[in-house]
């Protein structure tokens, strides 16, 4: 498991949120939990007002939107199968988290 890896969502909302992306630093790999951000099907969301906060991606030909307001920590054993890495999109994901955690305070 690596930062920005995409895993299948095994939770009850997997129809609307088929994937999650791991955002936790590898410094904390010894913990048995991972911080993830949901990747919501674009078709389940309305208009995206701030694409920096909600960047769009295509995973397995499914259009998804990063939803930082739903960030969560899950037990490692509950993560679904690895799908792909969004490491090439790291800056966009970090920008969205920055928008959530830092920019909001000016």
Coordinates of C-alpha atoms in Angstrom, one line a residue:
X1 CA 0.0 0.0 0.0
X2 CA 1.3 3.4 -1.0
X3 CA 0.2 6.9 -0.8
X4 CA -2.3 7.7 -3.6
X5 CA -3.1 4.1 -4.3
X6 CA -6.7 3.6 -5.3
X7 CA -8.6 0.7 -3.7
X8 CA -12.1 -0.7 -4.2
X9 CA -14.6 0.5 -1.7
X10 CA -16.0 -2.5 0.2
X11 CA -18.4 -0.5 2.3
X12 CA -22.2 -0.2 2.0
X13 CA -22.0 2.9 -0.3
X14 CA -19.8 1.2 -2.9
X15 CA -22.4 1.9 -5.7
X16 CA -22.0 5.6 -5.3
X17 CA -18.4 5.5 -4.1
X18 CA -16.7 2.7 -6.0
X19 CA -13.2 3.6 -4.9
X20 CA -11.1 5.3 -2.2
X21 CA -7.7 6.8 -2.5
X22 CA -5.1 6.4 0.2
X23 CA -3.7 9.8 1.3
X24 CA -1.9 8.8 4.5
X25 CA 1.9 9.2 4.6
X26 CA 4.0 6.0 4.6
X27 CA 5.5 7.3 7.9
X28 CA 2.4 5.8 9.6
X29 CA 2.4 2.4 7.8
X30 CA 2.9 0.7 11.2
X31 CA -0.7 1.6 12.2
X32 CA -3.4 -0.8 11.2
X33 CA -5.5 2.0 9.8
X34 CA -5.3 4.1 6.6
X35 CA -6.7 7.6 5.9
X36 CA -8.6 7.6 2.6
X37 CA -10.7 10.0 0.6
X38 CA -13.7 8.7 -1.3
X39 CA -13.8 8.8 -5.1
X40 CA -17.5 9.4 -5.8
X41 CA -19.2 8.6 -9.2
X42 CA -19.5 11.9 -11.1
X43 CA -23.1 10.9 -12.0
X44 CA -24.0 11.0 -8.3
X45 CA -22.9 14.5 -7.7
X46 CA -24.3 17.8 -8.9
X47 CA -22.4 20.7 -10.3
X48 CA -18.8 20.9 -9.1
X49 CA -18.3 24.5 -7.9
X50 CA -14.6 24.2 -7.1
X51 CA -12.6 21.8 -9.3
X52 CA -9.5 22.4 -7.2
X53 CA -11.3 21.1 -4.2
X54 CA -13.1 18.3 -6.1
X55 CA -10.7 17.1 -8.9
X56 CA -12.1 14.6 -11.4
X57 CA -10.4 11.3 -12.4
X58 CA -11.1 8.3 -14.5
X59 CA -10.6 4.9 -12.8
X60 CA -11.3 1.8 -14.9
X61 CA -13.3 4.0 -17.3
X62 CA -15.5 5.3 -14.4
X63 CA -15.6 9.1 -14.0
X64 CA -15.1 9.9 -10.3
X65 CA -14.7 13.0 -8.2
X66 CA -12.4 13.3 -5.1
X67 CA -14.6 14.2 -2.1
X68 CA -12.3 15.5 0.7
X69 CA -15.2 16.4 3.0
X70 CA -15.8 12.6 3.4
X71 CA -12.2 11.8 4.5
X72 CA -12.1 8.9 6.9
X73 CA -9.7 6.4 8.6
X74 CA -10.4 2.7 7.9
X75 CA -8.9 -0.5 9.2
X76 CA -6.3 -1.8 6.7
X77 CA -8.2 -5.1 6.5
X78 CA -11.3 -3.3 5.2
X79 CA -9.6 -1.8 2.2
X80 CA -10.6 -3.5 -1.0
X81 CA -8.3 -4.7 -3.8
X82 CA -5.7 -2.3 -5.2
X83 CA -6.9 -0.9 -8.6
X84 CA -4.2 1.6 -9.6
X85 CA -2.0 4.5 -8.4
X86 CA -2.9 8.1 -8.7
X87 CA 0.7 9.1 -7.8
X88 CA 0.9 11.0 -11.1
X89 CA -2.0 13.1 -9.8
X90 CA -0.4 13.7 -6.4
X91 CA -0.3 17.5 -6.7
X92 CA -4.1 17.7 -7.5
X93 CA -4.9 15.5 -4.5
X94 CA -2.6 17.5 -2.2
X95 CA -4.1 20.8 -3.5
X96 CA -7.6 19.5 -2.7
X97 CA -6.5 18.6 0.9
X98 CA -4.8 21.9 1.2
X99 CA -8.0 23.6 0.2
X100 CA -9.8 21.7 3.0
X101 CA -7.2 22.1 5.7
X102 CA -5.2 25.2 5.0
X103 CA -6.8 27.6 2.5
X104 CA -10.1 27.7 4.4
X105 CA -8.2 29.6 7.1
X106 CA -6.9 32.3 4.7

